[in-house]
């Protein structure tokens, strides 16, 4: 079974979790940074999206 989750939904949930737990580490900063670009759709969206997509593809290839 394959489960597809939108990147905006995933990073949004992680952002809410980071804010609720008052996380101030580097991981929380990266999550909030990525969520901002996915949500805003700025000119930097395409390179960041490609990077995240390549990372996701690489992780999924590890299981094969």
mmCIF file of C-alpha atoms in Angstrom:
data_model
loop_
_atom_site.group_PDB
_atom_site.id
_atom_site.type_symbol
_atom_site.label_atom_id
_atom_site.label_comp_id
_atom_site.label_asym_id
_atom_site.label_seq_id
_atom_site.Cartn_x
_atom_site.Cartn_y
_atom_site.Cartn_z
ATOM 1 C CA UNK A 1 0.000 0.000 0.000
ATOM 2 C CA UNK A 2 1.340 3.408 -1.005
ATOM 3 C CA UNK A 3 0.448 6.474 1.030
ATOM 4 C CA UNK A 4 0.937 9.878 -0.572
ATOM 5 C CA UNK A 5 1.213 12.913 1.697
ATOM 6 C CA UNK A 6 1.534 16.468 0.463
ATOM 7 C CA UNK A 7 4.845 18.120 1.387
ATOM 8 C CA UNK A 8 2.957 21.206 2.569
ATOM 9 C CA UNK A 9 0.814 19.048 4.866
ATOM 10 C CA UNK A 10 3.841 17.143 6.155
ATOM 11 C CA UNK A 11 5.962 20.232 6.833
ATOM 12 C CA UNK A 12 2.935 22.073 8.207
ATOM 13 C CA UNK A 13 2.306 19.327 10.756
ATOM 14 C CA UNK A 14 5.992 19.264 11.670
ATOM 15 C CA UNK A 15 5.949 23.057 12.031
ATOM 16 C CA UNK A 16 2.951 22.934 14.371
ATOM 17 C CA UNK A 17 4.706 20.248 16.418
ATOM 18 C CA UNK A 18 7.911 22.316 16.572
ATOM 19 C CA UNK A 19 6.041 25.411 17.721
ATOM 20 C CA UNK A 20 3.910 23.532 20.283
ATOM 21 C CA UNK A 21 6.942 21.809 21.847
ATOM 22 C CA UNK A 22 8.952 25.052 21.701
ATOM 23 C CA UNK A 23 11.738 23.302 19.815
ATOM 24 C CA UNK A 24 14.512 25.702 18.940
ATOM 25 C CA UNK A 25 17.042 23.314 17.429
ATOM 26 C CA UNK A 26 18.421 23.165 13.925
ATOM 27 C CA UNK A 27 15.924 20.515 12.822
ATOM 28 C CA UNK A 28 12.968 22.710 13.708
ATOM 29 C CA UNK A 29 14.537 25.617 11.848
ATOM 30 C CA UNK A 30 14.965 23.498 8.696
ATOM 31 C CA UNK A 31 11.364 22.264 8.890
ATOM 32 C CA UNK A 32 10.014 25.795 9.253
ATOM 33 C CA UNK A 33 12.266 27.037 6.439
ATOM 34 C CA UNK A 34 11.117 24.312 4.033
ATOM 35 C CA UNK A 35 7.467 24.787 4.992
ATOM 36 C CA UNK A 36 7.732 28.474 4.187
ATOM 37 C CA UNK A 37 9.010 27.806 0.695
ATOM 38 C CA UNK A 38 6.539 25.028 -0.055
ATOM 39 C CA UNK A 39 3.643 27.151 1.156
ATOM 40 C CA UNK A 40 4.690 30.396 -0.505
ATOM 41 C CA UNK A 41 5.694 29.018 -3.892
ATOM 42 C CA UNK A 42 8.380 31.671 -4.417
ATOM 43 C CA UNK A 43 11.060 31.639 -7.097
ATOM 44 C CA UNK A 44 13.179 29.438 -4.834
ATOM 45 C CA UNK A 45 10.399 26.850 -4.760
ATOM 46 C CA UNK A 46 11.612 24.920 -7.799
ATOM 47 C CA UNK A 47 15.229 24.272 -6.669
ATOM 48 C CA UNK A 48 14.135 23.406 -3.136
ATOM 49 C CA UNK A 49 11.373 21.158 -4.458
ATOM 50 C CA UNK A 50 13.861 19.396 -6.730
ATOM 51 C CA UNK A 51 16.242 18.872 -3.797
ATOM 52 C CA UNK A 52 13.500 17.430 -1.593
ATOM 53 C CA UNK A 53 12.224 15.271 -4.458
ATOM 54 C CA UNK A 54 15.730 13.920 -5.137
ATOM 55 C CA UNK A 55 16.161 13.181 -1.430
ATOM 56 C CA UNK A 56 12.831 11.370 -1.297
ATOM 57 C CA UNK A 57 13.693 9.375 -4.416
ATOM 58 C CA UNK A 58 17.070 8.413 -2.937
ATOM 59 C CA UNK A 59 15.462 7.291 0.326
ATOM 60 C CA UNK A 60 12.836 5.241 -1.492
ATOM 61 C CA UNK A 61 15.543 3.626 -3.631
ATOM 62 C CA UNK A 62 17.320 2.445 -0.482
ATOM 63 C CA UNK A 63 14.406 0.118 0.243
ATOM 64 C CA UNK A 64 14.655 -1.585 -3.158
#
